[in-house]
Every structure is written in C-alpha cells, then in structure tokens.
mmCIF file of C-alpha atoms and ligand atoms in Angstrom:
data_model
loop_
_atom_site.group_PDB
_atom_site.id
_atom_site.type_symbol
_atom_site.label_atom_id
_atom_site.label_comp_id
_atom_site.label_asym_id
_atom_site.label_seq_id
_atom_site.Cartn_x
_atom_site.Cartn_y
_atom_site.Cartn_z
ATOM 1 C CA UNK A 1 -17.143 15.368 17.650
ATOM 2 C CA UNK A 2 -13.594 14.414 16.668
ATOM 3 C CA UNK A 3 -12.951 12.798 13.292
ATOM 4 C CA UNK A 4 -9.498 11.172 13.271
ATOM 5 C CA UNK A 5 -7.654 10.433 10.043
ATOM 6 C CA UNK A 6 -7.692 6.683 10.671
ATOM 7 C CA UNK A 7 -9.109 4.212 13.155
ATOM 8 C CA UNK A 8 -8.307 0.492 12.943
ATOM 9 C CA UNK A 9 -11.331 -1.711 12.429
ATOM 10 C CA UNK A 10 -12.254 -4.617 14.719
ATOM 11 C CA UNK A 11 -14.029 -7.264 12.661
ATOM 12 C CA UNK A 12 -16.980 -9.270 14.011
ATOM 13 C CA UNK A 13 -15.651 -12.502 15.559
ATOM 14 C CA UNK A 14 -12.045 -11.277 15.588
ATOM 15 C CA UNK A 15 -11.648 -11.515 19.372
ATOM 16 C CA UNK A 16 -12.712 -15.190 19.467
ATOM 17 C CA UNK A 17 -10.381 -16.083 16.608
ATOM 18 C CA UNK A 18 -7.509 -14.288 18.329
ATOM 19 C CA UNK A 19 -8.193 -16.198 21.559
ATOM 20 C CA UNK A 20 -8.343 -19.455 19.627
ATOM 21 C CA UNK A 21 -4.842 -18.851 18.301
ATOM 22 C CA UNK A 22 -3.647 -17.761 21.754
ATOM 23 C CA UNK A 23 -4.971 -20.929 23.368
ATOM 24 C CA UNK A 24 -3.500 -23.161 20.646
ATOM 25 C CA UNK A 25 -0.013 -22.591 22.138
ATOM 26 C CA UNK A 26 1.304 -22.584 18.577
ATOM 27 C CA UNK A 27 2.225 -18.942 18.217
ATOM 28 C CA UNK A 28 5.173 -18.772 15.850
ATOM 29 C CA UNK A 29 5.002 -18.155 12.122
ATOM 30 C CA UNK A 30 3.720 -20.599 9.468
ATOM 31 C CA UNK A 31 1.135 -22.170 11.810
ATOM 32 C CA UNK A 32 -2.617 -22.773 11.539
ATOM 33 C CA UNK A 33 -3.942 -19.244 10.967
ATOM 34 C CA UNK A 34 -0.946 -18.269 8.858
ATOM 35 C CA UNK A 35 -1.683 -21.219 6.548
ATOM 36 C CA UNK A 36 -5.369 -20.271 6.393
ATOM 37 C CA UNK A 37 -4.519 -16.708 5.394
ATOM 38 C CA UNK A 38 -2.091 -17.917 2.726
ATOM 39 C CA UNK A 39 -4.653 -20.296 1.252
ATOM 40 C CA UNK A 40 -7.395 -17.665 1.279
ATOM 41 C CA UNK A 41 -5.159 -15.050 -0.373
ATOM 42 C CA UNK A 42 -3.966 -17.468 -3.065
ATOM 43 C CA UNK A 43 -7.447 -18.724 -3.934
ATOM 44 C CA UNK A 44 -9.380 -15.474 -3.737
ATOM 45 C CA UNK A 45 -6.885 -13.307 -5.593
ATOM 46 C CA UNK A 46 -5.182 -15.848 -7.878
ATOM 47 C CA UNK A 47 -1.737 -15.266 -6.380
ATOM 48 C CA UNK A 48 1.363 -17.443 -6.658
ATOM 49 C CA UNK A 49 3.367 -18.227 -3.486
ATOM 50 C CA UNK A 50 2.390 -16.095 -0.483
ATOM 51 C CA UNK A 51 4.709 -15.497 2.477
ATOM 52 C CA UNK A 52 3.289 -13.663 5.496
ATOM 53 C CA UNK A 53 5.827 -11.250 6.934
ATOM 54 C CA UNK A 54 6.106 -8.949 9.973
ATOM 55 C CA UNK A 55 5.452 -5.923 7.718
ATOM 56 C CA UNK A 56 5.246 -4.820 4.116
ATOM 57 C CA UNK A 57 8.669 -3.252 4.699
ATOM 58 C CA UNK A 58 10.064 -6.736 5.450
ATOM 59 C CA UNK A 59 8.321 -8.164 2.358
ATOM 60 C CA UNK A 60 9.952 -5.463 0.199
ATOM 61 C CA UNK A 61 13.351 -6.436 1.622
ATOM 62 C CA UNK A 62 12.756 -10.101 0.790
ATOM 63 C CA UNK A 63 11.834 -9.046 -2.744
ATOM 64 C CA UNK A 64 15.043 -7.037 -3.102
ATOM 65 C CA UNK A 65 17.091 -10.082 -2.053
ATOM 66 C CA UNK A 66 15.231 -12.366 -4.495
ATOM 67 C CA UNK A 67 15.862 -9.911 -7.328
ATOM 68 C CA UNK A 68 19.552 -9.868 -6.342
ATOM 69 C CA UNK A 69 19.796 -6.123 -5.740
ATOM 70 C CA UNK A 70 23.402 -5.208 -4.988
ATOM 71 C CA UNK A 71 25.791 -2.254 -4.987
ATOM 72 C CA UNK A 72 25.360 0.029 -7.995
ATOM 73 C CA UNK A 73 22.143 -1.558 -9.253
ATOM 74 C CA UNK A 74 19.461 0.909 -10.307
ATOM 75 C CA UNK A 75 15.853 0.410 -9.302
ATOM 76 C CA UNK A 76 13.104 2.622 -10.731
ATOM 77 C CA UNK A 77 10.282 3.645 -8.393
ATOM 78 C CA UNK A 78 8.005 6.637 -7.940
ATOM 79 C CA UNK A 79 9.300 9.422 -5.716
ATOM 80 C CA UNK A 80 5.722 9.656 -4.491
ATOM 81 C CA UNK A 81 5.819 6.653 -2.146
ATOM 82 C CA UNK A 82 6.645 5.603 1.402
ATOM 83 C CA UNK A 83 10.279 5.404 2.544
ATOM 84 C CA UNK A 84 10.086 1.583 2.767
ATOM 85 C CA UNK A 85 9.818 1.200 -1.028
ATOM 86 C CA UNK A 86 13.186 2.925 -1.410
ATOM 87 C CA UNK A 87 14.832 1.540 1.735
ATOM 88 C CA UNK A 88 14.479 -2.012 0.481
ATOM 89 C CA UNK A 89 16.789 -1.078 -2.389
ATOM 90 C CA UNK A 90 19.144 1.196 -0.495
ATOM 91 C CA UNK A 91 19.711 -1.364 2.294
ATOM 92 C CA UNK A 92 21.375 -3.681 -0.232
ATOM 93 C CA UNK A 93 23.474 -0.979 -1.886
ATOM 94 C CA UNK A 94 21.078 -0.271 -4.766
ATOM 95 C CA UNK A 95 20.395 3.186 -6.161
ATOM 96 C CA UNK A 96 16.810 4.509 -6.326
ATOM 97 C CA UNK A 97 15.927 6.136 -9.643
ATOM 98 C CA UNK A 98 12.837 8.244 -9.080
ATOM 99 C CA UNK A 99 10.017 8.462 -11.567
ATOM 100 C CA UNK A 100 7.183 11.003 -12.014
ATOM 101 C CA UNK A 101 3.526 10.236 -11.293
ATOM 102 C CA UNK A 102 0.385 11.194 -13.190
ATOM 103 C CA UNK A 103 -2.426 13.226 -11.588
ATOM 104 C CA UNK A 104 -5.474 10.969 -12.101
ATOM 105 C CA UNK A 105 -4.095 8.236 -9.846
ATOM 106 C CA UNK A 106 -0.763 9.494 -8.415
ATOM 107 C CA UNK A 107 0.727 6.254 -9.816
ATOM 108 C CA UNK A 108 3.845 6.071 -12.002
ATOM 109 C CA UNK A 109 3.879 7.893 -15.306
ATOM 110 C CA UNK A 110 4.776 4.944 -17.537
ATOM 111 C CA UNK A 111 6.238 7.139 -20.333
ATOM 112 C CA UNK A 112 8.642 8.726 -17.870
ATOM 113 C CA UNK A 113 9.441 5.323 -16.373
ATOM 114 C CA UNK A 114 10.354 3.985 -19.841
ATOM 115 C CA UNK A 115 12.772 6.873 -20.367
ATOM 116 C CA UNK A 116 14.658 5.988 -17.158
ATOM 117 C CA UNK A 117 15.489 2.365 -18.061
ATOM 118 C CA UNK A 118 19.218 1.762 -18.603
ATOM 119 C CA UNK A 119 21.433 -1.329 -18.760
ATOM 120 C CA UNK A 120 21.958 -0.883 -15.001
ATOM 121 C CA UNK A 121 18.208 -1.171 -14.219
ATOM 122 C CA UNK A 122 17.813 -4.248 -12.025
ATOM 123 C CA UNK A 123 14.168 -3.912 -11.000
ATOM 124 C CA UNK A 124 11.065 -1.711 -11.327
ATOM 125 C CA UNK A 125 8.860 -1.070 -8.263
ATOM 126 C CA UNK A 126 5.566 0.710 -9.041
ATOM 127 C CA UNK A 127 3.022 1.296 -6.292
ATOM 128 C CA UNK A 128 -0.804 1.321 -6.257
ATOM 129 C CA UNK A 129 -1.491 4.632 -4.535
ATOM 130 C CA UNK A 130 -4.692 4.827 -2.480
ATOM 131 C CA UNK A 131 -5.540 1.293 -3.649
ATOM 132 C CA UNK A 132 -5.822 2.334 -7.331
ATOM 133 C CA UNK A 133 -4.130 -0.239 -9.572
ATOM 134 C CA UNK A 134 -1.119 1.028 -11.505
ATOM 135 C CA UNK A 135 -0.855 0.037 -15.185
ATOM 136 C CA UNK A 136 0.879 -3.219 -14.285
ATOM 137 C CA UNK A 137 0.403 -4.905 -17.681
ATOM 138 C CA UNK A 138 2.071 -2.028 -19.510
ATOM 139 C CA UNK A 139 4.897 -1.935 -16.973
ATOM 140 C CA UNK A 140 5.365 -5.721 -17.212
ATOM 141 C CA UNK A 141 5.464 -5.542 -21.018
ATOM 142 C CA UNK A 142 8.087 -2.806 -20.879
ATOM 143 C CA UNK A 143 10.193 -4.624 -18.269
ATOM 144 C CA UNK A 144 9.727 -8.011 -19.925
ATOM 145 C CA UNK A 145 11.343 -6.776 -23.165
ATOM 146 C CA UNK A 146 14.479 -5.968 -21.153
ATOM 147 C CA UNK A 147 14.312 -8.991 -18.807
ATOM 148 C CA UNK A 148 13.830 -6.734 -15.772
ATOM 149 C CA UNK A 149 11.750 -8.060 -12.859
ATOM 150 C CA UNK A 150 8.867 -6.016 -11.459
ATOM 151 C CA UNK A 151 7.873 -5.884 -7.783
ATOM 152 C CA UNK A 152 4.459 -4.264 -7.329
ATOM 153 C CA UNK A 153 4.224 -2.372 -4.049
ATOM 154 C CA UNK A 154 0.567 -3.206 -3.431
ATOM 155 C CA UNK A 155 0.770 -2.147 0.248
ATOM 156 C CA UNK A 156 -2.534 -0.311 -0.188
ATOM 157 C CA UNK A 157 -4.310 -2.306 -2.895
ATOM 158 C CA UNK A 158 -5.240 -5.759 -1.634
ATOM 159 C CA UNK A 159 -8.802 -6.477 -2.901
ATOM 160 C CA UNK A 160 -8.511 -4.046 -5.852
ATOM 161 C CA UNK A 161 -8.403 -5.390 -9.384
ATOM 162 C CA UNK A 162 -8.080 -4.234 -12.964
ATOM 163 C CA UNK A 163 -9.819 -5.966 -15.869
ATOM 164 C CA UNK A 164 -10.380 -9.011 -13.681
ATOM 165 C CA UNK A 165 -6.771 -9.283 -12.498
ATOM 166 C CA UNK A 166 -6.256 -8.788 -8.762
ATOM 167 C CA UNK A 167 -3.518 -6.448 -7.628
ATOM 168 C CA UNK A 168 -0.514 -8.597 -6.839
ATOM 169 C CA UNK A 169 -1.393 -11.423 -9.252
ATOM 170 C CA UNK A 170 0.544 -10.261 -12.307
ATOM 171 C CA UNK A 171 3.991 -8.888 -11.391
ATOM 172 C CA UNK A 172 6.989 -11.146 -10.677
ATOM 173 C CA UNK A 173 6.726 -10.087 -7.033
ATOM 174 C CA UNK A 174 4.154 -8.107 -5.061
ATOM 175 C CA UNK A 175 3.870 -6.941 -1.475
ATOM 176 C CA UNK A 176 0.908 -6.132 0.773
ATOM 177 C CA UNK A 177 0.673 -4.295 4.087
ATOM 178 C CA UNK A 178 -1.522 -5.212 7.033
ATOM 179 C CA UNK A 179 -0.454 -2.208 9.104
ATOM 180 C CA UNK A 180 -3.246 -0.682 11.170
ATOM 181 C CA UNK A 181 -3.759 2.029 8.556
ATOM 182 C CA UNK A 182 -4.700 -0.548 5.892
ATOM 183 C CA UNK A 183 -8.071 -2.077 4.910
ATOM 184 C CA UNK A 184 -7.271 -5.456 6.485
ATOM 185 C CA UNK A 185 -5.021 -5.213 9.483
ATOM 186 C CA UNK A 186 -3.318 -7.081 12.306
ATOM 187 C CA UNK A 187 -1.462 -4.078 13.747
ATOM 188 C CA UNK A 188 1.806 -4.719 11.910
ATOM 189 C CA UNK A 189 2.049 -7.292 9.146
ATOM 190 C CA UNK A 190 2.635 -7.838 5.477
ATOM 191 C CA UNK A 191 2.954 -10.411 2.725
ATOM 192 C CA UNK A 192 5.285 -11.154 -0.150
ATOM 193 C CA UNK A 193 3.726 -12.685 -3.256
ATOM 194 C CA UNK A 194 6.092 -14.668 -5.466
ATOM 195 C CA UNK A 195 4.568 -15.287 -8.884
ATOM 196 C CA UNK A 196 7.813 -16.655 -10.367
ATOM 197 C CA UNK A 197 7.963 -20.405 -9.683
ATOM 198 C CA UNK A 198 11.794 -20.365 -9.914
ATOM 199 C CA UNK A 199 12.000 -17.960 -6.920
ATOM 200 C CA UNK A 200 9.582 -19.819 -4.637
ATOM 201 C CA UNK A 201 11.971 -22.159 -2.860
ATOM 202 C CA UNK A 202 14.521 -19.422 -2.242
ATOM 203 C CA UNK A 203 11.785 -17.199 -0.786
ATOM 204 C CA UNK A 204 10.894 -19.936 1.701
ATOM 205 C CA UNK A 205 14.566 -20.220 2.781
ATOM 206 C CA UNK A 206 14.862 -16.456 3.081
ATOM 207 C CA UNK A 207 11.757 -16.232 5.280
ATOM 208 C CA UNK A 208 13.035 -18.922 7.699
ATOM 209 C CA UNK A 209 16.470 -17.462 8.582
ATOM 210 C CA UNK A 210 18.166 -18.994 5.544
ATOM 211 C CA UNK A 211 17.208 -22.549 6.524
ATOM 212 C CA UNK A 212 15.280 -25.217 4.638
ATOM 213 C CA UNK A 213 12.727 -25.591 7.469
ATOM 214 C CA UNK A 214 9.969 -25.358 4.831
ATOM 215 C CA UNK A 215 11.153 -28.731 3.478
ATOM 216 C CA UNK A 216 10.924 -30.236 6.972
ATOM 217 C CA UNK A 217 7.351 -28.893 7.315
ATOM 218 C CA UNK A 218 6.520 -30.529 3.956
ATOM 219 C CA UNK A 219 8.047 -33.804 5.169
ATOM 220 C CA UNK A 220 10.791 -33.746 2.508
ATOM 221 C CA UNK A 221 13.619 -33.575 5.107
ATOM 222 C CA UNK A 222 13.899 -34.732 8.699
ATOM 223 C CA UNK A 223 16.259 -31.972 9.893
ATOM 224 C CA UNK A 224 16.664 -28.469 8.661
ATOM 225 C CA UNK A 225 19.946 -26.784 7.893
ATOM 226 C CA UNK A 226 21.449 -23.429 6.927
ATOM 227 C CA UNK A 227 21.263 -23.278 3.115
ATOM 228 C CA UNK A 228 21.114 -19.601 2.099
ATOM 229 C CA UNK A 229 21.142 -16.093 3.469
ATOM 230 C CA UNK A 230 17.959 -15.069 5.230
ATOM 231 C CA UNK A 231 16.312 -13.450 8.179
ATOM 232 C CA UNK A 232 13.252 -13.893 10.382
ATOM 233 C CA UNK A 233 10.523 -12.742 7.989
ATOM 234 C CA UNK A 234 7.596 -14.468 9.716
ATOM 235 C CA UNK A 235 4.238 -13.286 11.049
ATOM 236 C CA UNK A 236 3.318 -14.645 14.507
ATOM 237 C CA UNK A 237 0.166 -16.797 14.424
ATOM 238 C CA UNK A 238 -1.998 -14.653 16.782
ATOM 239 C CA UNK A 239 -1.446 -11.769 14.340
ATOM 240 C CA UNK A 240 -2.292 -14.054 11.422
ATOM 241 C CA UNK A 241 -5.488 -14.950 13.329
ATOM 242 C CA UNK A 242 -6.491 -11.272 13.564
ATOM 243 C CA UNK A 243 -5.732 -10.902 9.882
ATOM 244 C CA UNK A 244 -7.781 -13.976 8.994
ATOM 245 C CA UNK A 245 -10.820 -12.544 10.800
ATOM 246 C CA UNK A 246 -10.536 -9.413 8.681
ATOM 247 C CA UNK A 247 -9.842 -11.135 5.359
ATOM 248 C CA UNK A 248 -12.900 -13.284 6.017
ATOM 249 C CA UNK A 249 -15.004 -10.097 6.182
ATOM 250 C CA UNK A 250 -13.366 -8.426 3.188
ATOM 251 C CA UNK A 251 -16.594 -7.856 1.242
ATOM 252 C CA UNK A 252 -18.367 -6.321 4.238
ATOM 253 C CA UNK A 253 -15.389 -4.081 5.046
ATOM 254 C CA UNK A 254 -15.149 -2.989 1.415
ATOM 255 C CA UNK A 255 -18.866 -2.223 1.171
ATOM 256 C CA UNK A 256 -18.651 0.150 4.149
ATOM 257 C CA UNK A 257 -15.533 1.821 2.765
ATOM 258 C CA UNK A 258 -17.298 2.228 -0.599
ATOM 259 C CA UNK A 259 -19.877 4.435 1.132
ATOM 260 C CA UNK A 260 -17.103 6.869 2.044
ATOM 261 C CA UNK A 261 -15.846 7.027 -1.537
ATOM 262 C CA UNK A 262 -19.384 7.655 -2.796
ATOM 263 C CA UNK A 263 -20.024 10.409 -0.241
ATOM 264 C CA UNK A 264 -16.712 12.187 -0.863
ATOM 265 C CA UNK A 265 -17.098 11.893 -4.645
ATOM 266 C CA UNK A 266 -20.530 13.515 -4.474
ATOM 267 C CA UNK A 267 -19.301 16.334 -2.216
ATOM 268 C CA UNK A 268 -16.282 17.243 -4.343
ATOM 269 C CA UNK A 269 -17.728 16.668 -7.843
ATOM 270 C CA UNK A 270 -19.249 20.177 -8.276
ATOM 271 C CA UNK A 271 -15.933 21.772 -7.279
ATOM 272 C CA UNK A 272 -14.051 19.536 -9.694
ATOM 273 C CA UNK A 273 -16.485 20.546 -12.450
ATOM 274 C CA UNK A 274 -15.645 24.189 -11.717
ATOM 275 C CA UNK A 275 -11.879 23.490 -11.896
ATOM 276 C CA UNK A 276 -11.230 24.208 -8.178
ATOM 277 C CA UNK A 277 -9.702 20.800 -7.501
ATOM 278 C CA UNK A 278 -9.398 17.265 -8.795
ATOM 279 C CA UNK A 279 -10.306 13.876 -7.328
ATOM 280 C CA UNK A 280 -8.919 10.392 -8.171
ATOM 281 C CA UNK A 281 -9.858 8.840 -11.500
ATOM 282 C CA UNK A 282 -9.219 5.113 -11.558
ATOM 283 C CA UNK A 283 -8.596 3.470 -14.953
ATOM 284 C CA UNK A 284 -11.574 1.920 -16.771
ATOM 285 C CA UNK A 285 -12.040 -1.684 -15.673
ATOM 286 C CA UNK A 286 -10.700 -1.074 -12.152
ATOM 287 C CA UNK A 287 -12.596 -2.341 -9.126
ATOM 288 C CA UNK A 288 -11.361 -0.543 -6.026
ATOM 289 C CA UNK A 289 -10.818 -1.631 -2.446
ATOM 290 C CA UNK A 290 -11.647 1.938 -1.335
ATOM 291 C CA UNK A 291 -8.445 2.317 0.612
ATOM 292 C CA UNK A 292 -8.316 6.114 0.582
ATOM 293 C CA UNK A 293 -9.670 9.277 -1.014
ATOM 294 C CA UNK A 294 -7.473 12.180 -2.026
ATOM 295 C CA UNK A 295 -8.147 15.656 -3.337
ATOM 296 C CA UNK A 296 -5.655 17.772 -5.284
ATOM 297 C CA UNK A 297 -6.454 21.440 -4.720
ATOM 298 C CA UNK A 298 -5.829 24.212 -7.241
ATOM 299 C CA UNK A 299 -3.140 25.784 -5.039
ATOM 300 C CA UNK A 300 -0.940 24.952 -2.079
ATOM 301 C CA UNK A 301 -2.514 27.885 -0.219
ATOM 302 C CA UNK A 302 -5.997 26.359 -0.552
ATOM 303 C CA UNK A 303 -4.649 22.936 0.464
ATOM 304 C CA UNK A 304 -3.190 24.468 3.633
ATOM 305 C CA UNK A 305 -6.362 26.444 4.368
ATOM 306 C CA UNK A 306 -8.553 23.380 3.871
ATOM 307 C CA UNK A 307 -6.447 21.360 6.347
ATOM 308 C CA UNK A 308 -6.231 24.162 8.917
ATOM 309 C CA UNK A 309 -9.947 24.992 8.809
ATOM 310 C CA UNK A 310 -10.894 21.327 9.208
ATOM 311 C CA UNK A 311 -8.619 20.990 12.244
ATOM 312 C CA UNK A 312 -10.544 23.857 13.865
ATOM 313 C CA UNK A 313 -13.606 21.615 13.520
ATOM 314 C CA UNK A 314 -11.687 18.631 14.939
ATOM 315 C CA UNK A 315 -11.563 16.894 11.538
ATOM 316 C CA UNK A 316 -8.143 15.484 10.710
ATOM 317 C CA UNK A 317 -7.317 15.252 7.025
ATOM 318 C CA UNK A 318 -3.679 14.763 6.125
ATOM 319 C CA UNK A 319 -1.119 15.606 3.465
ATOM 320 C CA UNK A 320 0.128 12.688 1.365
ATOM 321 C CA UNK A 321 3.774 11.643 1.022
ATOM 322 C CA UNK A 322 6.677 14.077 1.044
ATOM 323 C CA UNK A 323 8.311 13.119 -2.303
ATOM 324 C CA UNK A 324 11.349 10.971 -1.536
ATOM 325 C CA UNK A 325 13.638 12.669 -4.051
ATOM 326 C CA UNK A 326 13.144 15.980 -2.170
ATOM 327 C CA UNK A 327 14.010 14.448 1.221
ATOM 328 C CA UNK A 328 17.421 14.510 2.956
ATOM 329 C CA UNK A 329 18.029 10.925 1.733
ATOM 330 C CA UNK A 330 17.028 11.955 -1.805
ATOM 331 C CA UNK A 331 19.688 14.680 -1.665
ATOM 332 C CA UNK A 332 22.286 12.058 -0.689
ATOM 333 C CA UNK A 333 21.513 10.336 -3.995
ATOM 334 C CA UNK A 334 22.093 13.602 -5.838
ATOM 335 C CA UNK A 335 18.483 14.706 -6.257
ATOM 336 C CA UNK A 336 17.095 18.179 -5.828
ATOM 337 C CA UNK A 337 13.359 18.981 -5.570
ATOM 338 C CA UNK A 338 13.149 20.506 -9.070
ATOM 339 C CA UNK A 339 14.263 17.211 -10.693
ATOM 340 C CA UNK A 340 10.667 15.934 -10.583
ATOM 341 C CA UNK A 341 8.474 19.025 -10.995
ATOM 342 C CA UNK A 342 5.172 17.201 -11.616
ATOM 343 C CA UNK A 343 5.497 15.154 -8.431
ATOM 344 C CA UNK A 344 6.513 18.210 -6.379
ATOM 345 C CA UNK A 345 3.583 20.229 -7.656
ATOM 346 C CA UNK A 346 0.928 17.538 -7.133
ATOM 347 C CA UNK A 347 2.259 16.548 -3.697
ATOM 348 C CA UNK A 348 2.173 20.166 -2.528
ATOM 349 C CA UNK A 349 -1.565 20.396 -3.312
ATOM 350 C CA UNK A 350 -2.778 16.951 -2.228
ATOM 351 C CA UNK A 351 -4.910 16.153 0.821
ATOM 352 C CA UNK A 352 -6.000 12.723 2.046
ATOM 353 C CA UNK A 353 -9.378 12.690 3.754
ATOM 354 C CA UNK A 354 -10.319 10.803 6.935
ATOM 355 C CA UNK A 355 -11.019 7.226 5.846
ATOM 356 C CA UNK A 356 -11.888 4.263 8.080
ATOM 357 C CA UNK A 357 -14.692 1.720 8.282
ATOM 358 C CA UNK A 358 -16.376 3.070 11.440
ATOM 359 C CA UNK A 359 -16.709 6.508 9.830
ATOM 360 C CA UNK A 360 -19.318 5.062 7.454
ATOM 361 C CA UNK A 361 -21.494 4.305 10.471
ATOM 362 C CA UNK A 362 -20.673 7.238 12.737
ATOM 363 C CA UNK A 363 -19.425 10.735 12.030
ATOM 364 C CA UNK A 364 -19.675 10.845 8.245
ATOM 365 C CA UNK A 365 -22.425 13.501 8.192
ATOM 366 C CA UNK A 366 -20.470 15.711 10.608
ATOM 367 C CA UNK A 367 -17.325 15.253 8.528
ATOM 368 C CA UNK A 368 -19.090 16.043 5.241
ATOM 369 C CA UNK A 369 -20.822 19.096 6.715
ATOM 370 C CA UNK A 370 -17.481 20.463 7.995
ATOM 371 C CA UNK A 371 -15.940 20.003 4.565
ATOM 372 C CA UNK A 372 -18.979 21.512 2.839
ATOM 373 C CA UNK A 373 -18.641 24.684 4.911
ATOM 374 C CA UNK A 374 -14.893 24.947 4.346
ATOM 375 C CA UNK A 375 -15.268 24.404 0.585
ATOM 376 C CA UNK A 376 -17.876 27.193 0.473
ATOM 377 C CA UNK A 377 -15.541 29.475 2.411
ATOM 378 C CA UNK A 378 -12.700 28.777 -0.012
ATOM 379 C CA UNK A 379 -14.537 28.713 -3.334
ATOM 380 C CA UNK A 380 -17.936 30.324 -2.752
ATOM 381 C CA UNK A 381 -21.312 28.673 -3.443
HETATM 382 C C1 PLP B 401 3.346 2.211 -0.623
HETATM 383 C C2 PLP B 401 3.777 1.659 0.705
HETATM 384 N N1 PLP B 401 4.764 0.760 0.750
HETATM 385 C C3 PLP B 401 5.180 0.219 1.920
HETATM 386 C C4 PLP B 401 4.611 0.589 3.121
HETATM 387 C C5 PLP B 401 5.117 -0.016 4.393
HETATM 388 O O1 PLP B 401 4.172 -0.859 4.992
HETATM 389 P P1 PLP B 401 4.419 -1.479 6.444
HETATM 390 O O2 PLP B 401 4.077 -0.409 7.435
HETATM 391 O O3 PLP B 401 3.479 -2.652 6.517
HETATM 392 O O4 PLP B 401 5.831 -1.899 6.531
HETATM 393 C C6 PLP B 401 3.581 1.524 3.124
HETATM 394 C C7 PLP B 401 2.969 1.943 4.390
HETATM 395 O O5 PLP B 401 2.060 2.713 4.483
HETATM 396 C C8 PLP B 401 3.150 2.081 1.889
HETATM 397 O O6 PLP B 401 2.163 3.002 1.835
#
C-alpha cells in the first residue's frame, strides 16, 4: 500500500455543484458561487470584506499593495514560511526582516518580533503554521502601538480559532489558501480578508484590474472606469463552486482530519514523554482545523532516518519549509543561515506526516504500523 503525503479531497455533491456552475455560462469571477462563498466565509467566521483570488499568493500581493509596501520598507515575517509570504513584499521593493519561531507551534516568537520593529517597519506578516493560530492579539497590540498594519498569513488555518476568534477575523488583513494541499480546496485559489473598512473599496478596485466595476455591480454606477492600480485577482466561478461544496462540508471534513491528529498524537506521545521528539502544542483556547501534524525529532540524523525508512515502506512523510533566510534569495538580502539559529535547528529536525481526509478512512492503520516499527527501530521499545 502506498501512503502519499497529500491527496485532495472530493466532497459529496461537489461534482453536481461544479456542473451547475459550468452550465450557468457565468464563469468569470464575482458570480453566483463566488458570492455564496464570500457570504458563507463572512458569516461563519466573522470576517470583514472577503475577496476570492486565484491563489493565496495573489491575496498576499493585494495585501502588500493595500498596505502601501514600497522600496526600502521593512516587513517582519517568520523565516519559517512559504516563499509567497516574502515574495509579496519583495515584488514591491520591500525588504523582508526575518523573525524566529518557537518550538511548540513553529509560529513567530513574539519577543523576537518585538525586537525587530524599527521606524522603517511598514507591516508585520505572521503565519499560522499547520493551522495552529499564532498569538494574533499580542501581535496586534504590539503593532497597534506603533500604527503598523498586520496581515495574517492564514493560508493553512481557515476553520481554526483561538478563544472564540476565528483565524483571519482579527488582523487588519488576512489571507487563506484553497490550494489542493489545503483543508478546503478548488485546485488553486485563495482569499483576501479586509477587516479595515477604510481599505475595502480600494481592495475591490485592485481585484478588478484597477476599475470600479464593483460599483457597477452594486448599481452605484452605470459604466466602470480605470480608477486605481490593480490586476486580475479574481477566482473563476466553477472553482468557487468546487470551493463552496467543500466549505459546506467543513465540519465533516474537519471531523475526519481530527481522527488523524488523535491517532498521531497517541502514537508519538510515549516518545515525547521520553524526550525523543516533540509534537505540536497549540495554545490553550485554540480549536484546530487539523491541517497538518508535525514531529520535531531529537536530531537531524533521526529525522533523516525516519523519512528514509518510511519511504522504504511506501509512506511519504515530508520535511517542512527550508527557512527563507538560508535560501539563495535570503542571501541576496544579506542573511546567512546562522542569523536565525533557532529556526535553522528546528527546521532541520522537523517532519510533516501524511495528512489528508481519505487517510482517515483508508490506510491509517498501515501508516501507523509503519511508523510504530520505525520508531521502535530508532528509539527502542
Ligand atoms: C504559509 C503559506 N502562505 C502562502 C502560501 C501560498 O498559497 P497558494 O499556493 O494558494 O498561493 C502557502 C502555500 O502552501 C503557505 O503555506
């Protein structure tokens, strides 16, 4: 049996909904299913304005434009993230300032973040790694004192919450991903959340190629015109239809994913108790979307052995991110790997386990048994 790292989920009823959109002959962005998704997201998660985009990468770019990122501006973000978080800043001439993470969650270390704020800081972009909420209230309080906007990269954390606040509902801006590796997917897709009322209209212009087409759709204008800079940041309606089918089944999807978290937690707990490795520890009050499960081994050698021995059993776990500051682009911004030692160390020992809805129904026992054997080989009984 082969256990892949990820497998996109097909929700019950998704095919019919997709066909319905196809047959509607209204396939461009901001149509029927797009509007349904927006309404559902706003109501269920208490979000401000929601703009569906072709990807989370595109949503991050829109956020950088709204925050006015320009040449020389500094933006603080974790080095432990995907390239898109940094590209959104770099594309507009901004400079990424990389921050350390902490081991329980792999999210930003807020103390370190605070020490990096200067008068050139134009934005802060924390992420919610593996769907675990970062400490957004503390980050907002810190940024608020200095008048710095915060864009939460919630690519992985839709449907997670902390103390009753959904991820994406608190920061000035937030972004989600609907890429096929995410909990709710339409192949490629994303969303920008704008919680600042004064940025809403501009976001709608930006999404529609710098035109005020949104005012025509609302009936405020009869013709639309070029009013601002912008691009085509829209999600086609058949993709929004696929997404709607999945969002509609969010509780069911999450309940199956929760089984994986429970099974992995039980398997690794005795080894964590013995100090062989550590597993994620979400903050008190967090409710998770069960996006992913990671293990941080006691050494890079054991991380490598664990991965290699699982591959021999056709089980595909994966390393996490390569820290951005240690990448060729990081070097161009003057970084060397030793600048963020905590991130380098944790990243070198981290493994992400296979995690997808269908695994809860088929293959989980095989996967757990393979891991059980490998853990025994590495650490003894
Ligand atoms: C933290 C983070 N930000 C942004 C992205 C980019 O998302 P997308 O592929 O939808 O552009 C990802 C993708 O995995 C991610 O993990």
